[in-house]
CSV table of C-alpha atoms in Angstrom, one decimal:
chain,number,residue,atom,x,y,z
S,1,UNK,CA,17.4,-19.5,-6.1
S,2,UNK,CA,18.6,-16.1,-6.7
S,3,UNK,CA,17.9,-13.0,-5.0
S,4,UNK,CA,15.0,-11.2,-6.6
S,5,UNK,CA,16.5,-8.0,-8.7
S,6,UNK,CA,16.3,-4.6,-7.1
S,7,UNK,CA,12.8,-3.0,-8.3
S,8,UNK,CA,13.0,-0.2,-10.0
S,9,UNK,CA,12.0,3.0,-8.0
S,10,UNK,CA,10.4,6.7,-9.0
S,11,UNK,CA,11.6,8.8,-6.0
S,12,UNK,CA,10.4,12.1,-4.8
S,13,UNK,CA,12.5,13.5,-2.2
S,14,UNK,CA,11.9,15.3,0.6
S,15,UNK,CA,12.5,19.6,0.6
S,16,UNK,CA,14.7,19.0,3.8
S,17,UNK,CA,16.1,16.7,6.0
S,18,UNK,CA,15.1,13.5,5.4
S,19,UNK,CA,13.7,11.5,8.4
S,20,UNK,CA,10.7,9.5,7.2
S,21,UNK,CA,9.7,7.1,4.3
S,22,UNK,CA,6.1,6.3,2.5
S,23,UNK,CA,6.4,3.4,0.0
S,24,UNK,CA,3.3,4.0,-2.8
S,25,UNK,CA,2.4,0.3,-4.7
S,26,UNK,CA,1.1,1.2,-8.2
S,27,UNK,CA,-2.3,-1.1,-9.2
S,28,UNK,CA,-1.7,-3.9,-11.9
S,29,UNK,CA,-0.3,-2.8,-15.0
S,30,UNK,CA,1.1,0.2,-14.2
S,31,UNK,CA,4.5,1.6,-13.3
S,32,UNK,CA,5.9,3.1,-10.6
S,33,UNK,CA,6.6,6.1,-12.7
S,34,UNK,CA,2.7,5.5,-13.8
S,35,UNK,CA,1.8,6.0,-10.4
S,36,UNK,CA,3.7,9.3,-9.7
S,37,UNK,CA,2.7,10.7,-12.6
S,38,UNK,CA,-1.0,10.0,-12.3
S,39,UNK,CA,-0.8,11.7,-8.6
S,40,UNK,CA,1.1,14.4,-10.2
S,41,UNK,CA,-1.5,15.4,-12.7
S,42,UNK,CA,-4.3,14.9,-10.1
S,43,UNK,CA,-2.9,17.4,-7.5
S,44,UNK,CA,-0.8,19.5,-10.1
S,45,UNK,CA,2.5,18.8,-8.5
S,46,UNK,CA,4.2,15.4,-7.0
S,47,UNK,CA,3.1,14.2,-3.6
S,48,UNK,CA,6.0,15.7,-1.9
S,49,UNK,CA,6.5,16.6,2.0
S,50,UNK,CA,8.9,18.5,3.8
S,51,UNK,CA,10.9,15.3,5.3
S,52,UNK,CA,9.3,12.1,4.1
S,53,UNK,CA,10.7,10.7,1.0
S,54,UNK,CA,8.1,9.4,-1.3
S,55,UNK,CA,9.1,6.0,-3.4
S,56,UNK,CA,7.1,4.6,-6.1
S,57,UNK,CA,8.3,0.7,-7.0
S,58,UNK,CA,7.3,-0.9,-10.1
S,59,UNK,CA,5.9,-4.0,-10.2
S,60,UNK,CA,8.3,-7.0,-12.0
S,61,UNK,CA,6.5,-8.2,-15.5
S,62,UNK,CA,5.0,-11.8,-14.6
S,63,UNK,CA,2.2,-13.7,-16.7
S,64,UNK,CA,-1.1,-12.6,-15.2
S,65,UNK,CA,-4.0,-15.0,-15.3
S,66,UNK,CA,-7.0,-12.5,-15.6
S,67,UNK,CA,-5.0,-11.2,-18.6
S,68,UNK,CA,-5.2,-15.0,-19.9
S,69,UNK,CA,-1.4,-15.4,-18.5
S,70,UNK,CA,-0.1,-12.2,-21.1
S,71,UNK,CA,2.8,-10.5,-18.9
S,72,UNK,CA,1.7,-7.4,-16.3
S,73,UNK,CA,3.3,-5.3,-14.0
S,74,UNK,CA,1.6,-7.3,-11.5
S,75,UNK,CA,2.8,-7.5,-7.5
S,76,UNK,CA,1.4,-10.8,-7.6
S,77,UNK,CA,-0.8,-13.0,-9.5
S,78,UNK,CA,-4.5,-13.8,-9.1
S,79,UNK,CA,-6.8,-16.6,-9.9
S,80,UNK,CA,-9.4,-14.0,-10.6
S,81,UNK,CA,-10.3,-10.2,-9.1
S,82,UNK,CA,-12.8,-11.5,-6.9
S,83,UNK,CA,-12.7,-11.9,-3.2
S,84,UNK,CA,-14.1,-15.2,-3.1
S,85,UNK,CA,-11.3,-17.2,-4.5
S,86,UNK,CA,-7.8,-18.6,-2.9
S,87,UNK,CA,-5.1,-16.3,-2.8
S,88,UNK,CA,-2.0,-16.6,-5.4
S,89,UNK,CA,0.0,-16.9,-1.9
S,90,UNK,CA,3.5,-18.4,-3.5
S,91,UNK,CA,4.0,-15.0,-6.1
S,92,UNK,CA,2.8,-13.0,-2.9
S,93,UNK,CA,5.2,-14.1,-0.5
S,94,UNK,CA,8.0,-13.2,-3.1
S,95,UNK,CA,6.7,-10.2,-4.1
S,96,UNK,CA,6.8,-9.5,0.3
S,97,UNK,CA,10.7,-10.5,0.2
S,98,UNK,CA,11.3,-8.4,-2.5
S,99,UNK,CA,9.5,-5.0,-0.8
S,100,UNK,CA,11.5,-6.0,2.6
S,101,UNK,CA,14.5,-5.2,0.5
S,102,UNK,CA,13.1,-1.9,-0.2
S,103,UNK,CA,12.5,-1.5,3.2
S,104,UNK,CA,15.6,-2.4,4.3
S,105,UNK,CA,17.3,0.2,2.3
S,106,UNK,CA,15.8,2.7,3.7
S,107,UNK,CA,16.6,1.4,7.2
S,108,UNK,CA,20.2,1.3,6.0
S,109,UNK,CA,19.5,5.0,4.8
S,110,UNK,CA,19.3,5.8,8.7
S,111,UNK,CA,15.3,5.7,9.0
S,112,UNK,CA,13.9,4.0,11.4
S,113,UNK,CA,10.9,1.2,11.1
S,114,UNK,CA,8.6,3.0,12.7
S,115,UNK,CA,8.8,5.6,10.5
S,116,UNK,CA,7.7,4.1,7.1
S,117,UNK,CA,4.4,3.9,5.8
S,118,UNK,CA,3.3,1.1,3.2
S,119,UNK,CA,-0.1,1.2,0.9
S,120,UNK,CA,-0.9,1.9,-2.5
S,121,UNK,CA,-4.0,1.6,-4.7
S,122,UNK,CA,-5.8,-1.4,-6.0
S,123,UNK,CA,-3.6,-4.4,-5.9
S,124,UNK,CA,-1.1,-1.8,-4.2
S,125,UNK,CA,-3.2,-1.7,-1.2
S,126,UNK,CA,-3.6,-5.6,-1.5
S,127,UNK,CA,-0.3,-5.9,-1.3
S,128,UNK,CA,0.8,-3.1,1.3
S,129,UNK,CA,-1.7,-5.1,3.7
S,130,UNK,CA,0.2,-8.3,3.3
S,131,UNK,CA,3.6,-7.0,3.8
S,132,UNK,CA,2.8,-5.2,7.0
S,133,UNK,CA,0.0,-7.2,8.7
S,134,UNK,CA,1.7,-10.2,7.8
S,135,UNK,CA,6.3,-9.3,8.0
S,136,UNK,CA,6.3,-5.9,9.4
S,137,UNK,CA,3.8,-5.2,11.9
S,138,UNK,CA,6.1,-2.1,13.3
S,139,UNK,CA,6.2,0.3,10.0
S,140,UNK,CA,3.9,3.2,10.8
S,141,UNK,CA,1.0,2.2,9.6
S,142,UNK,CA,-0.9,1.3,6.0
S,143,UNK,CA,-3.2,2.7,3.6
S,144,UNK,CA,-5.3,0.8,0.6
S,145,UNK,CA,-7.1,2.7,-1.8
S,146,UNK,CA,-9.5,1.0,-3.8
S,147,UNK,CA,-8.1,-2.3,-2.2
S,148,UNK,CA,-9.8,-5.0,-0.8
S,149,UNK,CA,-8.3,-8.6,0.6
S,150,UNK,CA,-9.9,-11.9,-0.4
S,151,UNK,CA,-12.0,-14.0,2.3
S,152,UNK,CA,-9.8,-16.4,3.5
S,153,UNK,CA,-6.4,-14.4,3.0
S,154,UNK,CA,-3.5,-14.6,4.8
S,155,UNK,CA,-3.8,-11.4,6.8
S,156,UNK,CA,-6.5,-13.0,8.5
S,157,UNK,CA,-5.1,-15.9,9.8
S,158,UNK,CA,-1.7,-14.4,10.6
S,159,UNK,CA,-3.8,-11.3,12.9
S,160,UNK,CA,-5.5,-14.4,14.3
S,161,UNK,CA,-2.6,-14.6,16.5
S,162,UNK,CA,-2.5,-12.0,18.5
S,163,UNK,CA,1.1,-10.1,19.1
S,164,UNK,CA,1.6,-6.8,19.9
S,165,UNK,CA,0.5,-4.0,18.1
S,166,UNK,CA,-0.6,-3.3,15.0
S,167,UNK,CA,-0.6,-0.3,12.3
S,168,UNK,CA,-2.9,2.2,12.2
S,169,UNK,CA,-4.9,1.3,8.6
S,170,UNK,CA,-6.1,4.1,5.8
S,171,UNK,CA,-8.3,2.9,3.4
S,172,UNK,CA,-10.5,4.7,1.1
S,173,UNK,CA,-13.2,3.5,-1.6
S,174,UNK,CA,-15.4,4.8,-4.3
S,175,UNK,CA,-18.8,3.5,-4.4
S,176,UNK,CA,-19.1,3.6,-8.3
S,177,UNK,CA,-15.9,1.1,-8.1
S,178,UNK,CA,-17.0,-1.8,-10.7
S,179,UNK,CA,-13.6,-3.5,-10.5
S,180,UNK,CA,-13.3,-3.6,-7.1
S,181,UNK,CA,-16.6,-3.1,-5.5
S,182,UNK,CA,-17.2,-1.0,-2.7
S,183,UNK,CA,-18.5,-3.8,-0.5
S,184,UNK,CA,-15.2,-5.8,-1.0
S,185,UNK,CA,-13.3,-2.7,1.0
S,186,UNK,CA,-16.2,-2.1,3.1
S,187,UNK,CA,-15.8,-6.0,4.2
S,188,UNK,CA,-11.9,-5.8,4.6
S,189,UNK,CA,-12.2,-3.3,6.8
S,190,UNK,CA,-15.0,-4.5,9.1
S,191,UNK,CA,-12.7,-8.1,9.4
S,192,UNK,CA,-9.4,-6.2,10.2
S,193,UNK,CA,-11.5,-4.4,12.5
S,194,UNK,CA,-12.6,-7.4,14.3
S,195,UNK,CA,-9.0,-8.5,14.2
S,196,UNK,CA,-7.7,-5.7,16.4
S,197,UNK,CA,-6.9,-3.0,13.7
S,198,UNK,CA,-7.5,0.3,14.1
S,199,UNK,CA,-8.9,1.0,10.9
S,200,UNK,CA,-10.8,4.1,9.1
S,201,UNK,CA,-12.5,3.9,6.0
S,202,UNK,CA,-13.5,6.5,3.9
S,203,UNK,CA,-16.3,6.3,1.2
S,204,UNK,CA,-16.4,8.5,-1.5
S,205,UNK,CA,-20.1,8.6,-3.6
S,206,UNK,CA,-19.9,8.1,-7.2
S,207,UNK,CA,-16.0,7.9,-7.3
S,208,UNK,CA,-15.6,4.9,-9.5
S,209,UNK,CA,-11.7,2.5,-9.8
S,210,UNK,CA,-10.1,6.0,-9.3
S,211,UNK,CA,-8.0,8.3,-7.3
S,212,UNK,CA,-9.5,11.9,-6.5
S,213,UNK,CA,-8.6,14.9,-5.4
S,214,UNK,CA,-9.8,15.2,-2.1
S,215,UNK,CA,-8.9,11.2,-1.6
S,216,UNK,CA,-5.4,12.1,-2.1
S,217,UNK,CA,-5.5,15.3,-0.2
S,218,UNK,CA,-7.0,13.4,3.2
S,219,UNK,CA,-3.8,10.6,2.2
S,220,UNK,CA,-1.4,13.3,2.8
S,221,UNK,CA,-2.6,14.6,6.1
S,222,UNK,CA,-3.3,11.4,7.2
S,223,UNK,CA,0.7,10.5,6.2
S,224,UNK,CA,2.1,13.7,8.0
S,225,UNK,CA,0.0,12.7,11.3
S,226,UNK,CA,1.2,9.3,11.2
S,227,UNK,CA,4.9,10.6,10.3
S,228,UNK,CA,5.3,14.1,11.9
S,229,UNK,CA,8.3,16.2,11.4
S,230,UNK,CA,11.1,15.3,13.8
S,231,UNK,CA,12.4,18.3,15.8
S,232,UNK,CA,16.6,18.2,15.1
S,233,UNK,CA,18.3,17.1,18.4
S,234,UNK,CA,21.1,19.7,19.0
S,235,UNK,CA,24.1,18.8,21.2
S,236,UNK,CA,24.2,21.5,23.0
């Protein structure tokens, strides 16, 4: 079979030196570029830190079954946005070797595991929690806005066995969410709870399948705490 193309990749860089990574998943249909851009307008500049590179993937176009199979820029495909169905597990295990490429650039890049942070928003978040809890349980940690995992997923099962630590998870919700309803996060949250994660979630009233201000502003100093700026070793 051959090796999934590279995905295309917004990037903010860093102002300085670059020692840390955070990779942002766009929700379905969107772009990478979408993503940035939407962030952008919300904070009136890019997402951008001193040190941490910011990356923004887009999603390859596959057929989508809620869009009656009609191609989406999609991580992976689902029966239906509920979280009572089976999970599309074969286009989510690509979509997890894919985003390991990704991450292994930016080890080849000279940044270290542990210093990479993985989430995004809606399917994003989804998706972020599959590649971590389930292939790389040592990035930094992960954050899901607007996310929620289905009731017999995968995470689940693969946290069922218990080995080593786990990342720190961010996840954020908007109680006026028809898409994705509040409860679904609320109930993702309470399981990886249970399943050792150290989780927070924060609600916001009346925010509906949206980013906000404030959500995006607690993101960033909940990023710079999990991925602080190195102090430069000198040889001296």
């Amino acid at each position: 079979m051959a090796a999934p193309a590279a995905l295309q990749r917004s990037v903010v860089a860093p102002a300085g030196r670059h020692t840390a990574s955070v990779v942002f998943l766009h929700g379905s249909g969107d772009t990478g570029q979408g993503a940035r851009t939407w962030i952008k307008q919300i904070l009136n500049q890019d997402m951008a830190f001193q040190h941490i590179k910011v990356i923004y993937p887009t999603a390859p176009a596959r057929p989508y079954t809620p869009m009656k199979g009609a191609l989406s820029t999609v991580w992976f495909d689902r029966y239906k946005i509920s979280n009572d169905c089976p999970e599309h597990i074969e286009t989510i295990d690509s979509m997890c070797r894919g985003l390991t490429d990704l991450i292994n650039d930016e080890i080849k890049n000279g940044i270290a595991k542990n210093r990479i942070l993985v989430g995004g928003f809606s399917m994003g978040g989804g998706m972020a929690m599959h590649l971590a809890y389930r292939f790389h349980r040592d990035v930094a940690g992960v954050f899901a806005l607007s996310s929620f995992l289905n009731k017999e997923s995968a995470v689940y099962r693969a946290l069922n066995r218990k080995e080593g630590v786990l990342p720190e998870l961010f996840q954020c919700h908007g109680t006026a969410d028809e898409l994705v309803l509040c409860s679904w996060g609320e109930e993702t949250n309470k399981m990886l709870k249970s399943l050792g994660v150290s989780t927070s979630l924060r609600i916001f009233p009346n925010l509906n399948h949206e980013l906000s201000r404030t959500e995006i502003e607690e993101l960033k100093s909940w990023i710079v705490k999990k991925l602080p700026i190195e102090v430069a070793k000198t040889n001296e």
